[in-house]
Amino acid sequence: MMDERKLPDMLLALSGERIKTAGQWRQTRRQEILDLFREHVYGWESAGRPEIMEFDTKVTPAMMGGSAVRKQVDIRFEGPGGAGSIRMLLFLPSTCSKPCPAFLLLNNRGSQVMDPERDAIAPFWPAERMIARGYAAAVLDVEDADPDFHDGFRNGVHGIFDRLDGERPANAWGTIAAWAWAGSRAMDYLETDPDIDASRVAVVGHSRGGKAALWAGALDERFAFVVSNDSGCTGAAIARGKQGETIRNINDQFPHWFNGNYKTYNDREEHLPVDQHMLLALIAPRPLYVASASKDEWADPRSEFLSLLHAADAYRLFGCEALAGIGFPNPEEPLASERTGYHVRTGEHDLKEYDWDRFMDFADRHAFKRH
Ligand code: GCU
């Protein structure tokens, strides 16, 4: 049964108007919720697509025993505070005769995952499996956009795009928002690549990368499918009544991830004007998949699942089916509806081949299905 936590009403606009149609949602409420998340949680990004940006691409054919083409893309940009670059690694199926759908991973595990030679294959990013199923596999290292430590927002894209004079506003973007921004810059590239079907690009992230993937999917509607793996606190999981990591825990340990205002909600989650089901609702009506791991109590699988069920209210406005009114599933029993999917994998907090296989199943059958 659905557990009954008292959550903010996503269908009640700030004006008091009740949202009943997709039109009202799109015209009013979606933007309100997005801005509430900017103001109270992730921060307002100080840059969109940079005016000065270029893509430097190196192509290597016949990788993966001839089954893939490799592209190494350097996304270079400049802002008032200097220049930066995000390196993206992309494998495309050699057999693909038309533009391919793609999975873009916002990688938070550094170079061990992104070995361009594929000498040490990490299950965290099983590019070979994606290629075999006809998907392009793209990955970027989120730390190219912003290193994952607190330096007062001097390095990374904050240093490049923020105006550094005066005190940093309490609603300025943090590191998770910088990582989401990186996802959008990767999408800028993917839109220019004739081998990619830019209308079928999924953004995927695990844990802190999953928080960034959800925020990227909320902000950037070019992502046609959004996948969260074990994203937990301030990712997919509802904050109110959450087990494991709390807002205080995450703010204390990772003060750079979210904005200054978010610190005022330590031990006061019930005062937040949003909860994470509303973040998931921002993905609607696009396909969304949430995955958990059974032993990941810190992330809290039940709070991730509950959030997804509540997000169904937004999908319903569009006349789309989403998971709703069902109990928490057994491990390895994935649930799927037209627009949302969920599974819990037995085991620890991690991103594994099992998870990727289920994301691809959902993409084949629902998210990227062509009628
Ligand atoms: C920490 C953090 C989590 C995060 C995780 C990860 O455990 O508390 O919020 O999801 O790191 O990124 O693996």
XYZ file of C-alpha atoms and ligand atoms in Angstrom:
384
model
C 0.000 0.000 0.000
C 1.079 3.568 -0.594
C 2.443 5.022 2.625
C 0.747 8.206 3.640
C 3.252 10.995 4.045
C 2.106 14.559 3.988
C 3.577 16.030 0.822
C 3.283 19.392 -0.926
C 0.457 19.304 -3.452
C 2.055 19.409 -6.865
C -1.262 20.190 -8.531
C -1.929 23.316 -6.457
C -0.454 26.411 -8.100
C 0.959 29.255 -5.982
C -2.100 31.325 -6.972
C -4.336 28.715 -5.339
C -5.552 27.497 -8.724
C -6.023 23.730 -9.000
C -4.124 22.285 -11.974
C -6.374 19.997 -13.972
C -5.017 20.020 -17.496
C -1.717 19.494 -19.259
C -2.068 23.040 -20.602
C -2.287 24.551 -17.096
C 0.639 22.422 -15.996
C 2.783 23.537 -18.900
C 1.782 27.189 -18.737
C 2.008 27.725 -14.992
C 2.815 24.973 -12.587
C 5.765 23.307 -14.274
C 7.731 26.556 -14.340
C 6.780 27.336 -10.734
C 8.066 23.988 -9.524
C 11.252 24.278 -11.562
C 11.918 27.708 -10.061
C 11.149 26.486 -6.526
C 13.800 23.801 -6.965
C 16.222 26.425 -8.260
C 15.528 28.782 -5.377
C 15.493 26.296 -2.504
C 17.572 23.322 -3.601
C 19.850 23.209 -6.671
C 20.351 26.931 -7.269
C 19.966 29.197 -10.296
C 22.486 28.395 -12.974
C 24.504 31.418 -14.062
C 25.019 30.114 -17.581
C 23.066 28.353 -20.268
C 24.619 27.410 -23.567
C 27.866 29.401 -23.729
C 28.209 31.833 -26.612
C 31.759 30.633 -27.083
C 31.745 26.862 -27.408
C 33.302 24.404 -29.849
C 33.494 20.669 -30.297
C 36.754 19.003 -31.180
C 36.111 15.430 -32.329
C 38.526 12.591 -32.964
C 37.067 9.510 -34.672
C 38.555 6.004 -34.428
C 36.882 3.228 -36.442
C 36.913 -0.486 -35.650
C 36.888 -0.420 -31.871
C 35.430 -3.252 -29.770
C 36.575 -5.898 -32.266
C 35.101 -3.935 -35.150
C 31.637 -3.536 -33.669
C 31.955 0.108 -32.696
C 33.202 3.489 -33.833
C 34.748 5.639 -31.122
C 34.422 9.399 -30.956
C 36.355 11.426 -28.409
C 34.764 14.824 -28.155
C 36.300 17.742 -26.380
C 33.580 20.260 -25.530
C 35.423 23.565 -25.075
C 33.849 26.747 -23.807
C 34.714 30.158 -22.474
C 33.086 32.539 -20.035
C 34.031 35.721 -18.198
C 36.217 33.803 -15.734
C 38.204 31.782 -18.285
C 37.984 28.603 -20.360
C 36.914 25.048 -19.573
C 36.440 21.740 -21.283
C 34.373 18.597 -20.827
C 35.655 15.431 -22.447
C 33.022 13.089 -23.766
C 33.616 9.531 -24.892
C 31.154 8.074 -27.368
C 30.858 4.628 -28.948
C 28.501 4.053 -31.865
C 27.437 0.704 -33.283
C 29.311 0.215 -36.595
C 26.293 -1.521 -38.075
C 23.986 1.404 -37.465
C 22.917 2.695 -40.857
C 20.639 5.413 -39.504
C 20.945 7.810 -36.557
C 21.123 5.895 -33.275
C 19.376 6.426 -29.961
C 21.882 7.034 -27.181
C 22.411 6.663 -23.453
C 24.474 9.464 -21.905
C 25.965 8.664 -18.494
C 26.887 11.510 -16.142
C 29.825 9.600 -14.681
C 30.872 10.270 -11.107
C 33.538 7.551 -10.925
C 36.280 9.178 -12.929
C 38.681 7.712 -15.435
C 38.383 4.078 -14.355
C 34.978 4.042 -16.064
C 35.992 6.049 -19.111
C 38.974 4.044 -20.369
C 38.854 4.819 -24.121
C 40.735 1.607 -24.969
C 38.322 -0.549 -22.958
C 41.267 -2.449 -21.435
C 39.628 -2.542 -18.026
C 35.923 -2.901 -18.627
C 33.789 -1.444 -15.834
C 30.273 -2.879 -15.364
C 29.358 0.649 -14.277
C 29.320 1.646 -17.958
C 28.922 -1.480 -20.100
C 29.277 0.258 -23.457
C 29.700 -3.099 -25.245
C 26.240 -4.200 -24.100
C 24.698 -0.988 -25.360
C 26.423 -1.321 -28.724
C 25.205 -4.925 -29.041
C 21.640 -3.718 -28.546
C 21.902 -0.933 -31.110
C 22.416 1.988 -28.747
C 25.156 4.569 -28.812
C 26.950 4.825 -25.463
C 28.125 8.263 -24.350
C 29.829 9.246 -21.111
C 31.323 12.359 -19.564
C 33.188 12.884 -16.328
C 31.144 15.270 -14.197
C 34.290 16.515 -12.489
C 35.405 18.108 -15.759
C 32.548 20.547 -15.187
C 33.122 20.943 -11.464
C 35.504 19.026 -9.187
C 33.700 17.270 -6.343
C 35.001 19.171 -3.349
C 34.162 22.429 -1.672
C 36.512 25.214 -2.681
C 34.085 28.106 -2.349
C 32.989 27.725 -5.993
C 36.203 29.012 -7.494
C 37.073 26.111 -9.770
C 35.004 24.493 -12.532
C 32.135 26.189 -14.319
C 31.264 28.315 -11.279
C 34.618 30.047 -11.560
C 34.126 30.472 -15.304
C 30.568 31.820 -15.322
C 29.764 33.302 -11.883
C 30.447 36.916 -11.123
C 32.846 36.581 -8.240
C 32.497 40.072 -6.789
C 30.511 40.316 -3.546
C 28.985 37.628 -1.426
C 27.731 34.503 -3.153
C 23.916 34.552 -3.216
C 22.181 31.839 -1.172
C 20.293 30.746 -4.276
C 23.333 30.396 -6.578
C 23.896 27.040 -8.262
C 25.903 24.313 -6.628
C 27.877 21.374 -7.925
C 24.950 19.081 -8.774
C 23.547 21.860 -10.983
C 26.960 22.259 -12.635
C 26.957 18.562 -13.467
C 23.457 18.824 -14.927
C 24.713 21.761 -17.011
C 27.476 19.506 -18.340
C 24.816 17.029 -19.476
C 23.145 19.775 -21.480
C 26.435 20.730 -23.133
C 26.895 17.074 -24.126
C 23.408 17.237 -25.599
C 24.445 20.361 -27.544
C 27.107 18.205 -29.158
C 24.860 15.175 -29.705
C 22.397 17.371 -31.607
C 25.134 18.157 -34.110
C 26.227 14.540 -34.653
C 24.455 13.025 -37.701
C 25.058 9.520 -36.310
C 22.880 10.294 -33.267
C 19.100 10.506 -33.158
C 18.883 13.540 -30.874
C 15.175 12.928 -30.336
C 16.081 9.686 -28.542
C 18.782 10.537 -26.016
C 18.562 9.261 -22.440
C 20.403 10.865 -19.538
C 21.492 8.415 -16.856
C 23.231 8.825 -13.514
C 24.096 6.842 -10.433
C 23.849 8.230 -6.929
C 25.273 11.777 -6.923
C 25.338 11.444 -10.727
C 21.686 10.345 -10.538
C 20.755 13.518 -8.672
C 22.428 15.433 -11.520
C 20.705 13.331 -14.216
C 17.275 14.070 -12.744
C 18.012 17.783 -12.497
C 19.350 17.752 -16.083
C 16.194 15.990 -17.249
C 14.015 18.506 -15.404
C 15.792 21.543 -16.849
C 16.479 20.292 -20.345
C 13.526 18.840 -22.190
C 15.722 17.674 -25.042
C 16.417 14.565 -22.943
C 13.768 12.155 -24.147
C 14.278 9.636 -21.338
C 15.643 10.104 -17.821
C 17.149 7.352 -15.664
C 17.971 7.565 -11.966
C 19.985 4.818 -10.313
C 20.222 4.840 -6.502
C 19.993 8.637 -6.475
C 18.529 8.751 -2.951
C 18.568 11.963 -0.922
C 17.776 15.037 -3.062
C 17.588 12.701 -6.039
C 14.540 10.508 -6.522
C 13.759 9.889 -2.831
C 11.023 11.805 -1.005
C 12.682 13.824 1.794
C 9.761 13.833 4.217
C 9.857 10.658 6.299
C 12.967 9.422 4.496
C 15.132 6.731 6.079
C 18.921 6.795 5.821
C 20.473 10.035 4.589
C 18.654 13.260 5.500
C 18.915 16.822 4.225
C 21.096 17.667 7.221
C 23.420 14.731 6.516
C 23.854 15.652 2.868
C 24.375 19.364 3.533
C 26.912 18.655 6.277
C 28.938 16.197 4.231
C 28.594 17.836 0.818
C 28.073 21.582 1.408
C 28.912 22.329 -2.235
C 26.238 20.125 -3.852
C 23.191 22.364 -3.305
C 22.565 26.049 -2.707
C 22.793 28.069 0.504
C 19.015 28.171 1.002
C 18.883 24.383 1.161
C 20.869 24.481 4.422
C 17.922 26.214 6.092
C 15.924 23.005 5.659
C 18.241 20.877 7.822
C 15.874 18.969 10.161
C 13.026 21.051 8.682
C 12.160 19.120 5.537
C 8.450 19.629 6.187
C 8.930 23.344 5.457
C 10.317 22.823 1.967
C 7.820 24.061 -0.648
C 8.730 21.018 -2.767
C 9.558 17.372 -2.322
C 11.309 15.077 -4.727
C 8.154 13.625 -6.337
C 7.805 17.088 -7.857
C 11.257 16.816 -9.381
C 10.213 13.551 -11.028
C 6.979 15.214 -12.163
C 9.045 17.760 -14.119
C 10.131 14.915 -16.396
C 6.502 14.239 -17.427
C 5.285 13.347 -19.964
C 8.691 12.015 -21.004
C 9.670 8.469 -19.983
C 11.334 8.085 -16.605
C 12.972 5.092 -14.953
C 13.969 4.851 -11.291
C 16.148 2.024 -9.974
C 17.135 1.085 -6.423
C 19.309 -1.524 -4.715
C 17.939 -3.658 -1.877
C 20.787 -2.979 0.546
C 20.980 0.723 -0.202
C 19.354 1.901 3.005
C 21.216 5.213 2.859
C 19.378 6.079 -0.391
C 16.117 4.469 0.843
C 14.511 2.452 -1.978
C 10.988 2.806 -0.599
C 11.202 6.595 -0.625
C 12.493 6.477 -4.210
C 9.607 4.232 -5.247
C 6.999 6.312 -3.431
C 8.247 9.408 -5.205
C 7.807 7.755 -8.595
C 4.243 6.700 -7.738
C 3.340 10.256 -6.729
C 4.839 11.641 -9.944
C 2.055 9.774 -11.773
C -0.239 12.753 -11.051
C 1.680 14.793 -13.610
C 1.683 12.015 -16.242
C -2.059 11.630 -15.804
C -2.589 15.261 -16.828
C -1.118 14.324 -20.199
C -3.297 11.222 -20.462
C -0.185 9.041 -20.093
C 0.105 5.895 -18.045
C 2.591 5.819 -15.205
C 3.128 3.417 -12.314
C 0.595 4.142 -9.555
C -1.341 2.410 -6.808
C 0.949 -0.597 -6.509
C 3.044 -2.028 -3.707
C 6.814 -2.121 -3.453
C 8.065 -4.908 -5.752
C 10.319 -7.847 -4.986
C 13.919 -7.623 -6.115
C 14.494 -8.540 -9.781
C 10.806 -8.016 -10.569
C 10.863 -4.855 -12.666
C 7.689 -2.843 -13.046
C 6.878 -0.953 -16.209
C 4.039 1.152 -17.508
C 3.883 3.230 -20.657
C 5.929 6.142 -19.259
C 7.532 5.091 -15.967
C 9.498 2.055 -14.832
C 11.115 0.834 -11.639
C 13.173 -2.013 -10.290
C 15.015 -2.926 -7.149
C 18.131 -5.025 -7.647
C 19.416 -7.315 -4.911
C 22.611 -5.955 -3.473
C 24.625 -2.887 -2.684
C 24.612 0.710 -3.793
C 26.123 0.484 -7.294
C 25.360 0.643 -10.996
C 25.575 -2.819 -12.558
C 24.938 -4.607 -15.804
C 21.601 -5.806 -14.414
C 20.512 -2.181 -14.058
C 21.644 -1.213 -17.544
C 19.867 -4.232 -19.063
C 16.614 -3.122 -17.472
C 17.082 0.488 -18.670
C 17.559 -0.843 -22.194
C 14.549 -3.163 -21.892
C 12.438 -0.176 -20.913
C 13.890 1.874 -23.760
C 13.181 -0.913 -26.297
C 9.628 -1.506 -25.142
C 8.518 1.949 -24.069
C 10.800 4.970 -24.023
C 12.300 4.765 -27.511
C 9.757 2.534 -29.129
C 8.778 3.611 -32.610
C 5.252 2.849 -33.730
C 27.244 9.565 -0.410
C 26.111 10.554 -0.320
C 24.943 10.166 -1.228
C 25.427 9.895 -2.621
C 26.553 8.880 -2.591
C 27.178 8.570 -3.951
O 26.867 8.358 0.171
O 25.725 10.643 1.028
O 23.963 11.187 -1.247
O 24.364 9.492 -3.427
O 27.588 9.355 -1.758
O 27.254 9.455 -4.797
O 27.622 7.431 -4.137
